[in-house]
Coordinates of C-alpha atoms in Angstrom, one line a residue:
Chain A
X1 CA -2.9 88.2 17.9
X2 CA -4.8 85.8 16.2
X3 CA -8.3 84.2 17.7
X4 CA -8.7 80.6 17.8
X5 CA -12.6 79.7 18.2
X6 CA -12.6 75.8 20.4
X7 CA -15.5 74.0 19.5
X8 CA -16.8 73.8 22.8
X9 CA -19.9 71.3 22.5
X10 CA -18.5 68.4 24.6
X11 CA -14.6 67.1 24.8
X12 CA -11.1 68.5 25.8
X13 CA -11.5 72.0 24.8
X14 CA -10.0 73.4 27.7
X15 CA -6.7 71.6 27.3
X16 CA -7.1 72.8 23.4
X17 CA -7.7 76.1 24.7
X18 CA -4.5 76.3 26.9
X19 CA -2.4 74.9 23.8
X20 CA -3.5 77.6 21.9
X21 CA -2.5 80.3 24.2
X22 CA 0.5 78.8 25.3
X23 CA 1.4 79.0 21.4
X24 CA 1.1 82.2 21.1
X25 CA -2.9 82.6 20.2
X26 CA -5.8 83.6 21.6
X27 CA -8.7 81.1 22.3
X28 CA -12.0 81.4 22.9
X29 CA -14.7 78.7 23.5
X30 CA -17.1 78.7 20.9
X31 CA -20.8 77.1 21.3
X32 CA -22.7 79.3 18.9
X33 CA -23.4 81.1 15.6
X34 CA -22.3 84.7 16.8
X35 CA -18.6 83.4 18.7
X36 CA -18.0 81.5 15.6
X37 CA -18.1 84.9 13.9
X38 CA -15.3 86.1 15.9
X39 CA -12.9 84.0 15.0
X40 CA -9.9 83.7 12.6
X41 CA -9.5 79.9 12.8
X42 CA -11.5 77.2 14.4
X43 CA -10.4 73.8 16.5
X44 CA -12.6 70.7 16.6
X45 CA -11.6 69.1 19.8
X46 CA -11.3 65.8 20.6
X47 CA -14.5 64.0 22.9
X48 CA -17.6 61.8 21.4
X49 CA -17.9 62.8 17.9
X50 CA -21.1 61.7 17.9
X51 CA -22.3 64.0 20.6
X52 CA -20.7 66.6 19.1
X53 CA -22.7 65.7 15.5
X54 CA -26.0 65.8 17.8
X55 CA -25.3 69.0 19.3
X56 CA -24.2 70.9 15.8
X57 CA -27.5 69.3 14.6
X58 CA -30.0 70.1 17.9
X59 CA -28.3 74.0 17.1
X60 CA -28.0 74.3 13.5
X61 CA -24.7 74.6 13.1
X62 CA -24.0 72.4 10.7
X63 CA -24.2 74.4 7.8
X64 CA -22.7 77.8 9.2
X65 CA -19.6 75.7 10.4
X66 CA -19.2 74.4 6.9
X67 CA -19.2 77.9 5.4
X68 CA -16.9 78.6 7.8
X69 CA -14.5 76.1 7.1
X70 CA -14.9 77.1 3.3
X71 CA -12.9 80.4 4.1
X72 CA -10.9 80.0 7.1
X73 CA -9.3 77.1 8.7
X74 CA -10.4 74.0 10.3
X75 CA -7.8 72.1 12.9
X76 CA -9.9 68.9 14.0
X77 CA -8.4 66.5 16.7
X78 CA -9.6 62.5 16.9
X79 CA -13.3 63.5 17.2
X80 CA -12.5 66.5 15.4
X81 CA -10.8 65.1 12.4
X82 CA -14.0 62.5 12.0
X83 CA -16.5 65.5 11.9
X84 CA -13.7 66.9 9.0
X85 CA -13.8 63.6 6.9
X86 CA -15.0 63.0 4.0
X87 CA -16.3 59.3 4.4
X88 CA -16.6 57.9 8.0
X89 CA -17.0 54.3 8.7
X90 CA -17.2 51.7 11.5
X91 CA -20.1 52.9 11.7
X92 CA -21.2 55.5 9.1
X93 CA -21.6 58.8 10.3
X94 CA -22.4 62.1 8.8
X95 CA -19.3 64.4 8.4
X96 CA -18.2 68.1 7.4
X97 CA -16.4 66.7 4.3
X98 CA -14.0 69.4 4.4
X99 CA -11.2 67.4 4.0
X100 CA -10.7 64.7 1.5
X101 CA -10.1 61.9 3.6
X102 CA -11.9 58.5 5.1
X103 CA -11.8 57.8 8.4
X104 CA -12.4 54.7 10.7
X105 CA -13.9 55.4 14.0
X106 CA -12.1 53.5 16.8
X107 CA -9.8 52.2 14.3
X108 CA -7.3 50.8 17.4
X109 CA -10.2 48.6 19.4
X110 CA -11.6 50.1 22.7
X111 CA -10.0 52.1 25.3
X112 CA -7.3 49.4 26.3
X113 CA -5.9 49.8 22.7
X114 CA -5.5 53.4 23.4
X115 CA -1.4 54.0 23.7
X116 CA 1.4 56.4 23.6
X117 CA 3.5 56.3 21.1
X118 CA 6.5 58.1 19.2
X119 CA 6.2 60.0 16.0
X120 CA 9.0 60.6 13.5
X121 CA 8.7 63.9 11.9
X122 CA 10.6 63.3 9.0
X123 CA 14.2 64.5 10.0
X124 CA 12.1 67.2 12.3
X125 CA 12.7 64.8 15.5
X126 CA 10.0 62.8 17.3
X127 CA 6.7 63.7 18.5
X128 CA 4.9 62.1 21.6
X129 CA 1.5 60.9 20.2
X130 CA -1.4 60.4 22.6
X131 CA -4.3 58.2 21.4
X132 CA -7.4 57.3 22.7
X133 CA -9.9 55.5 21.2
X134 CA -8.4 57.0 18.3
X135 CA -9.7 56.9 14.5
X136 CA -7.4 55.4 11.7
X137 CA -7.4 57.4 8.9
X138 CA -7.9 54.9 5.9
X139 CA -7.9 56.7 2.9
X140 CA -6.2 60.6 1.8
X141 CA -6.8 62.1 -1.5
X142 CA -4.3 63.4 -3.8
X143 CA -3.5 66.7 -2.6
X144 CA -3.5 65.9 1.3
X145 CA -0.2 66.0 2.7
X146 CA 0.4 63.7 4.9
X147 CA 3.1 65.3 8.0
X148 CA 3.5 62.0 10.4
X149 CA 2.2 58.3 10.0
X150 CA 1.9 55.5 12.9
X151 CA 2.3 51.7 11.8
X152 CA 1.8 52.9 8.2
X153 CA -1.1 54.8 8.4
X154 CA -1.7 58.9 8.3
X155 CA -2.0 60.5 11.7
X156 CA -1.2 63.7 10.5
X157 CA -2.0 65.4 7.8
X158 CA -3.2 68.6 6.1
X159 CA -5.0 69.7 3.1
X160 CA -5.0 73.6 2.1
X161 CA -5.9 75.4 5.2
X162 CA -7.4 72.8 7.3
X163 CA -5.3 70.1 9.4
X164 CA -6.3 67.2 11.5
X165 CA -4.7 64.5 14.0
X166 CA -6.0 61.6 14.9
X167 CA -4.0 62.0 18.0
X168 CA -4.2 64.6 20.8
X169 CA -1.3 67.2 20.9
X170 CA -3.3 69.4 23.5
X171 CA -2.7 66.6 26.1
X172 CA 1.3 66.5 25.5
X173 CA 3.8 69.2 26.2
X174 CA 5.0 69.7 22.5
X175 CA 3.3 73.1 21.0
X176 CA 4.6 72.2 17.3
X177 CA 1.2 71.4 16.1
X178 CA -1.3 74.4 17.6
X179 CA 2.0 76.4 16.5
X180 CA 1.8 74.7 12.7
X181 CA -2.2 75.6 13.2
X182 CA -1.9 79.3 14.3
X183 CA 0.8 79.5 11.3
X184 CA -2.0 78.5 8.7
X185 CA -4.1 81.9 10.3
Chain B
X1 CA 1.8 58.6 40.7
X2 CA -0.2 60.3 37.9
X3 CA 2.1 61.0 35.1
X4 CA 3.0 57.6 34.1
X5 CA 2.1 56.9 30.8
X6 CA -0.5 54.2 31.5
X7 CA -1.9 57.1 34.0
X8 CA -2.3 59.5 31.7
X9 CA -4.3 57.5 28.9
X10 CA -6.6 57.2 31.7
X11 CA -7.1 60.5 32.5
X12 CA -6.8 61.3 28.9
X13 CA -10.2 59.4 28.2
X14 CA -11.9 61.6 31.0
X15 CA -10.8 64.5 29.7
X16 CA -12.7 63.2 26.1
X17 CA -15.3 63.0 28.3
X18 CA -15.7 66.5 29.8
X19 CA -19.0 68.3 29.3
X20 CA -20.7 65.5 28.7
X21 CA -23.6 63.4 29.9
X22 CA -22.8 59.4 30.6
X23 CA -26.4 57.5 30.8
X24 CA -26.8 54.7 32.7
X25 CA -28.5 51.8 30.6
X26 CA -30.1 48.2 31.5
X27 CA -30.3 47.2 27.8
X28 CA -29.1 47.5 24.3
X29 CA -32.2 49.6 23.2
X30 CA -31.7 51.7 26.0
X31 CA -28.2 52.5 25.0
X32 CA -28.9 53.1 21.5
X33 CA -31.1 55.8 23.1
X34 CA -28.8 57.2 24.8
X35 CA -26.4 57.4 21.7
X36 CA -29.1 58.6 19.9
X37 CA -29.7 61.2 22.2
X38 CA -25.8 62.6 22.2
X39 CA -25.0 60.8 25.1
X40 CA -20.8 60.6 25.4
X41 CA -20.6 57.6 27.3
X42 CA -23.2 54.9 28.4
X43 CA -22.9 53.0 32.2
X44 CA -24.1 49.2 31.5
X45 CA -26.0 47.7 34.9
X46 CA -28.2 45.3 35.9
X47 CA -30.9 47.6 37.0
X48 CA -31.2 51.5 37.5
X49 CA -30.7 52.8 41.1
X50 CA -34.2 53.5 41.9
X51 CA -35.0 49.9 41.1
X52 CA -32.3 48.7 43.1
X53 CA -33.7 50.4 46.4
X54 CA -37.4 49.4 45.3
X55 CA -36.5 46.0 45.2
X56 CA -33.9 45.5 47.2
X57 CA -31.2 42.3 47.4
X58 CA -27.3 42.2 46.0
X59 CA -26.5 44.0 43.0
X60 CA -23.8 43.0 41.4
X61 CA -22.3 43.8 37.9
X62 CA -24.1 43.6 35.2
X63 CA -25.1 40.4 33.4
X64 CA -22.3 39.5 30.4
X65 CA -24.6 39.0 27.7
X66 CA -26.6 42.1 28.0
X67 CA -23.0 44.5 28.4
X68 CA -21.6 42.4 24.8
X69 CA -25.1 43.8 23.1
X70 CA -24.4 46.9 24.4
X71 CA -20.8 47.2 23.3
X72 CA -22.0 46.3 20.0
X73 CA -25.1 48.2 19.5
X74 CA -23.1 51.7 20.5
X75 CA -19.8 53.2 19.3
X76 CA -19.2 55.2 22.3
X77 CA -17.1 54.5 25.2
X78 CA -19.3 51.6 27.8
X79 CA -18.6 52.0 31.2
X80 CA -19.7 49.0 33.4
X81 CA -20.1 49.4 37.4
X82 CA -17.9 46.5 39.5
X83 CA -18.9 46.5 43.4
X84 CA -16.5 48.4 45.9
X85 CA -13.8 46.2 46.1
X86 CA -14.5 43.7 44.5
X87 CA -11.4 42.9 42.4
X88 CA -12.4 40.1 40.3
X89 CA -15.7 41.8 39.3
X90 CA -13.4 44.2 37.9
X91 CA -11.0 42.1 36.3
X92 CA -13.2 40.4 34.5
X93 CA -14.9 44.0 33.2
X94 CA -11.3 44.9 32.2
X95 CA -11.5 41.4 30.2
X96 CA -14.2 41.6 28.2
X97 CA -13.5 45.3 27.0
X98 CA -15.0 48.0 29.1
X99 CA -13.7 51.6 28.8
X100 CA -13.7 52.4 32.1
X101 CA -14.8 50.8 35.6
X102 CA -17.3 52.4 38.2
X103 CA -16.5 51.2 41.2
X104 CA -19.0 52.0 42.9
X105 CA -21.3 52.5 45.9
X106 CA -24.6 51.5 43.8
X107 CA -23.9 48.1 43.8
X108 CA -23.3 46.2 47.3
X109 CA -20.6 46.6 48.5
X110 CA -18.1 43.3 48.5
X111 CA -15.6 44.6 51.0
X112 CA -16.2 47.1 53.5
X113 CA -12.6 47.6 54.2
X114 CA -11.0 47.7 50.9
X115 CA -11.0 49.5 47.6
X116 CA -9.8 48.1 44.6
X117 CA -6.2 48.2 44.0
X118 CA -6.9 50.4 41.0
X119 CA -3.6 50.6 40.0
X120 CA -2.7 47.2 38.6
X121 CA -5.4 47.5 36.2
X122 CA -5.3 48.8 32.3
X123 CA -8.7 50.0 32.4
X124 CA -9.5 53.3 33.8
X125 CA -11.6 53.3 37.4
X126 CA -14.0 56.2 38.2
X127 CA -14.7 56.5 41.8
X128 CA -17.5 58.3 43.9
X129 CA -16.3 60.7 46.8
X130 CA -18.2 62.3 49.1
X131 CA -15.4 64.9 50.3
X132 CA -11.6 65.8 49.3
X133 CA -10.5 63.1 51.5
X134 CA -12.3 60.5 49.7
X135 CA -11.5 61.5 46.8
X136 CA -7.6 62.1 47.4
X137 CA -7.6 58.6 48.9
X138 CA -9.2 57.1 45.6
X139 CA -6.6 59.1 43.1
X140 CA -3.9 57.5 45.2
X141 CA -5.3 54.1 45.1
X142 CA -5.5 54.5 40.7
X143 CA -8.7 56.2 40.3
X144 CA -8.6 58.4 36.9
X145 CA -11.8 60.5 37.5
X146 CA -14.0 61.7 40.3
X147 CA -17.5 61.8 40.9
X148 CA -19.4 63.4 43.6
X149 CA -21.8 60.4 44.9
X150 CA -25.0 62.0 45.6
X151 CA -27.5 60.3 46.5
X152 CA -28.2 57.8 43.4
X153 CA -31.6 56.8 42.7
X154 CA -33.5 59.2 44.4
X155 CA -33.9 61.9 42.1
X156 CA -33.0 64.4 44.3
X157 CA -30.0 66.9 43.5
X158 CA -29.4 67.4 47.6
X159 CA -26.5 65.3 47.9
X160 CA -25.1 65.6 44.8
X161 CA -25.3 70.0 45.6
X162 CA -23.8 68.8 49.4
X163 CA -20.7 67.0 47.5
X164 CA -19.4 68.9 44.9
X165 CA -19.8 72.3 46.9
X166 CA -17.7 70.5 49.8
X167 CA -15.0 69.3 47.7
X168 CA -15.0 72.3 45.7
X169 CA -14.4 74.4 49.1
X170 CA -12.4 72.1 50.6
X171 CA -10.0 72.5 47.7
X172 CA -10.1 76.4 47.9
X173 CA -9.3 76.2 51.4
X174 CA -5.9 74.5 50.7
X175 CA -4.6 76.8 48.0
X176 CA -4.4 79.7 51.0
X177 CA -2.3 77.1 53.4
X178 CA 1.3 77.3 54.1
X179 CA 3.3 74.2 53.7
X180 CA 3.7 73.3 57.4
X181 CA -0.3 73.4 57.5
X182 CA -1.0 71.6 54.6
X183 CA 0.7 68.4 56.3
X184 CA -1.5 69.0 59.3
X185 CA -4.3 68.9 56.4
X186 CA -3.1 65.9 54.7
X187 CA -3.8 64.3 58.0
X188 CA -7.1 65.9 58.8
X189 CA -7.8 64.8 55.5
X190 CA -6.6 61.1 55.9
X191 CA -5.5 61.8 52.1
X192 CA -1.3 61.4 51.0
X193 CA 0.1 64.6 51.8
X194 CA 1.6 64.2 47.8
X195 CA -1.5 64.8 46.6
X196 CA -2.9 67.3 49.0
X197 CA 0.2 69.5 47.7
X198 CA -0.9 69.2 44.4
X199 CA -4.3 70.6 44.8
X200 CA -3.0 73.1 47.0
X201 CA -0.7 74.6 44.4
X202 CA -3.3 73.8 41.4
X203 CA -6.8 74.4 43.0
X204 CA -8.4 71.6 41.6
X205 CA -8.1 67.7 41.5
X206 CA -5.3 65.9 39.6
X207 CA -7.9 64.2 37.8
X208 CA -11.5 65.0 35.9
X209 CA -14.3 66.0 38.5
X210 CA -17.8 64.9 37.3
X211 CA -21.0 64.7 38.8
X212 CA -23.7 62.2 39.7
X213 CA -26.2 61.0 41.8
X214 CA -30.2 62.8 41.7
X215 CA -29.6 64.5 38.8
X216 CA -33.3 64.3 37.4
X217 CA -33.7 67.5 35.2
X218 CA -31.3 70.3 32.6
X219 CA -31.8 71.8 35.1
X220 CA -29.8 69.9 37.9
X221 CA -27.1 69.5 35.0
X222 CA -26.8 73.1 34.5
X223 CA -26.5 73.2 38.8
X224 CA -23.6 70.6 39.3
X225 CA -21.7 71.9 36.4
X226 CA -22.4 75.5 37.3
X227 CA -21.0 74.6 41.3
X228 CA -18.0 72.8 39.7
X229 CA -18.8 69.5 37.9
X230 CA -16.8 69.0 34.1
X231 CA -19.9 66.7 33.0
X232 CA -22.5 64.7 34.9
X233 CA -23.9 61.0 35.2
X234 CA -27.3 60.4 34.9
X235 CA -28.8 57.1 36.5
X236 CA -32.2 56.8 37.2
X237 CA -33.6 60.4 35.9
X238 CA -33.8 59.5 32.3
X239 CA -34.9 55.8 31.7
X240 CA -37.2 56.2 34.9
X241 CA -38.7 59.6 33.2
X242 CA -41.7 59.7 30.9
X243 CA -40.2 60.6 27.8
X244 CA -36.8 59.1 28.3
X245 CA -35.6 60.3 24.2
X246 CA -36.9 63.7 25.1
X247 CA -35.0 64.0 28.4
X248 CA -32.1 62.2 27.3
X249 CA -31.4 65.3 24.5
X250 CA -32.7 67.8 27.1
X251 CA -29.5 66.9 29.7
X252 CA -27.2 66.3 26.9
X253 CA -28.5 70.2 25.8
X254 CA -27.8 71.5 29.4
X255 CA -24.4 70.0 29.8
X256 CA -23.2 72.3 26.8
X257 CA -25.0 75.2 27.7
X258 CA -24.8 75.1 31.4
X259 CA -24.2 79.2 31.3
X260 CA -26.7 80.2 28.9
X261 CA -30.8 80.7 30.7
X262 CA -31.3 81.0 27.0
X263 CA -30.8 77.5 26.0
X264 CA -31.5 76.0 28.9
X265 CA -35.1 76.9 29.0
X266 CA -35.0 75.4 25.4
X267 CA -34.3 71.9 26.8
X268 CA -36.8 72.4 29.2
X269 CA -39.5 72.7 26.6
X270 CA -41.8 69.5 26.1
X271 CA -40.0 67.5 28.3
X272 CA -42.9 65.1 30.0
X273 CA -42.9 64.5 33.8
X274 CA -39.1 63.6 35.7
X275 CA -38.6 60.5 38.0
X276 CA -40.7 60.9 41.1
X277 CA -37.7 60.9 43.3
X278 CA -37.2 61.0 47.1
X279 CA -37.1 63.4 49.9
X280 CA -33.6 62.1 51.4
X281 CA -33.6 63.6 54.9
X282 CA -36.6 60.8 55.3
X283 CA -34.5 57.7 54.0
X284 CA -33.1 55.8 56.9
X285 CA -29.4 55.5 56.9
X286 CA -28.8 52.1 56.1
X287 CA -30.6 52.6 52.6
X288 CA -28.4 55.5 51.8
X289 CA -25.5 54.6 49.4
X290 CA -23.6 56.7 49.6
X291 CA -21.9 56.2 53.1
X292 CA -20.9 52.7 51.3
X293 CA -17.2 52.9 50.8
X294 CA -15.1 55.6 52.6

């Protein structure tokens, strides 16, 4: 069985880790240097991506999550999939760049913008998208592939091994996407 | 009740905010501070706790100009505190953008009969409980996240210890009842027996538990969260600290590292002198806070 590390700084990493497991995975919550080493995948949860920048900073994890997403993959959720950018806005932040994709922070307004809505997979059915004070992904380079849009714009979308949503799969009953994740392992 | 959609984007923005620290702020510089710090959320109000029971008279919500600087100066979620019951307090919060409502037992209280009707609203509410009861009684009036009150403003983790171990047992205690006793409960309780049966077969609230009120030091973080608490609010103990940048990383540190003696003692390091706070077996009851609301 496969080991899924949850970034567990600050944010929903328990309702990742429960997604994971209920996929078929094994999660662990990871907070340092040594559990990161222990895993076969990583998920960057959703929460304050800007408390999670200070913690990876205050620790020094920065760099040795980098490395890791330069061999293994990276699944980032809302907060998650800003730390993955490439370019973050609204307002700048600094960012993994693992991806090649530029993100808007609270691209939707405040927390009354947040909604529900439903996704169309491309002839794979619907998928019930949660977001909250969600991101808008504004810009995807050439070789991202882009698995679900909302009003036009990428909500989904991977790029080799590494995956993000700007939405929150952990808080709905569908496993598709931790499944799709655990597949890239 | 709770899995309506609207419900669950309410809840969902609590969960977002699990292991966290939420700083209460007076100012704009103040909650750039806090942002700065790694602060996940940031409570605007007219004045801190302690300065509320030093000086005494209403407070109300905060003033309009000062929570639009705020919104602007930081990117992460702004809570803003509306006085128990007060409903158009609240609405006009809800109006003018805030990510969640505290309605709560700092501020005077405008209604000592009546909660808001939580449930009408867009914007989430977080409530303060003292007990299962309370807290039951708020989650079926539209509350979308708990926190144990404490004792705000006097830097004293007492209460705060008192609260979250009560509800915490309280909830144990339900999960070994039979069904014809946990009606008796729901009435011992004063809480809808709907929701008494939840926590009984989950052993935990339908909605995020936090923490607040005396938290002064990592420390106390590392306690409430230890006992029970999925992230903590901090009033008075960092603005009303020496070092209010130092402490303000120190609690964000703890909150993540609750478990580990390791880092906590880091945060600990070079952290100036905490609030003075209060001993609160020597407060007289009608300053408490506390017993506002019920």
């Amino acid at each position: 069985m496969k080991t899924v590390g949850i970034l567990a700084l600050q944010g929903d990493f328990e309702a990742h880790a429960k997604a994971i497991e209920k996929a078929g995975g094994r999660a662990i919550e990871v907070r340092t240097r040594e559990e990161m080493s222990r895993c076969d995948g990583l998920i960057l949860p959703g929460g304050e991506s800007s408390t999670m920048l200070k913690l990876l900073e205050y620790e020094n994890l920065l760099d040795p999550l980098r490395a890791f997403g330069e061999r293994k993959p990276i699944y980032g959720t809302c907060a998650g999939a800003i730390l993955l950018a490439k370019e973050v806005t609204h307002p700048a932040q600094l960012s993994l760049g693992l991806m090649d994709i530029d993100v808007e922070r609270n691209g939707y307004g405040r927390q009354i913008d947040s909604r529900i809505a439903k996704l169309d997979l491309n002839g794979d059915g619907t998928f019930e998208a949660v977001f909250i004070r969600a991101p808008i992904i504004r810009r995807v380079g050439g070789d991202v592939r882009v698995l679900a849009k909302y009003n036009g714009d990428p909500v989904w979308a991977e790029q080799g091994r590494h995956m993000v949503t700007t939405f929150h799969p952990e808080l709905s009953d569908d496993g598709r996407v931790h499944r799709r994740f655990l597949e890239k392992l | 009740m709770y899995l309506s959609e609207e419900f669950r984007l309410k809840v969902g923005l609590a969960e977002m905010l699990k292991g966290g620290v939420i700083m209460d702020v007076t100012n704009a510089e103040q909650a750039r501070i806090a942002e700065q710090a790694g602060a996940s959320a940031v409570m605007a109000l007219e004045r801190v706790p302690s300065d509320i029971r030093k000086e005494g008279g209403v407070a109300r919500m905060a003033n309009i100009r000062i929570m639009r600087d705020i919104m602007k100066t930081v990117s992460i979620p702004v809570m803003a505190k509306a006085r128990i019951g007060h409903f158009t307090e609240a609405l006009i919060l809800q109006e003018m953008g805030a990510d969640y409502i505290d309605e709560s037992e700092v501020l005077t209280p405008a209604d000592e009969e009546h909660h808001i009707d939580k449930k009408t609203y867009k914007v989430p509410f977080v409530c303060g409980a003292r007990n299962l009861g309370e807290a039951l009684r708020r989650i079926a009036e539209g509350a979308a996240m708990i926190r144990t009150k404490g004792e705000a403003g006097s830097g004293n983790i007492v209460e705060a210890v008192r609260h979250i171990r009560t509800i915490v047992k309280e909830m144990r205690h339900l999960t070994i009842l039979g069904k014809e006793e946990l009606v008796h409960e729901a009435k011992n309780l004063g809480a809808p027996l709907e929701l008494v049966e939840w926590v009984a077969a989950n052993g935990k609230l339908p909605v995020p538990n936090f923490s607040a009120g005396g938290i002064a030091t990592p420390a106390d973080v590392a306690l409430v969260m230890q006992l029970g608490a999925e992230a903590v609010f901090v009033g008075s103990g960092i603005f009303k600290s020496e070092d209010p940048e130092a402490r303000a990383k120190a609690v964000v540190k703890a909150a993540t590292y609750y478990k580990d003696p390791i880092k906590l003692l880091e945060a600990c390091e070079d952290l100036g002198e905490p609030m003075r706070g209060l001993d609160v077996s020597n407060l007289p009851e009608a300053e408490l806070m506390q017993t506002r609301g019920w």
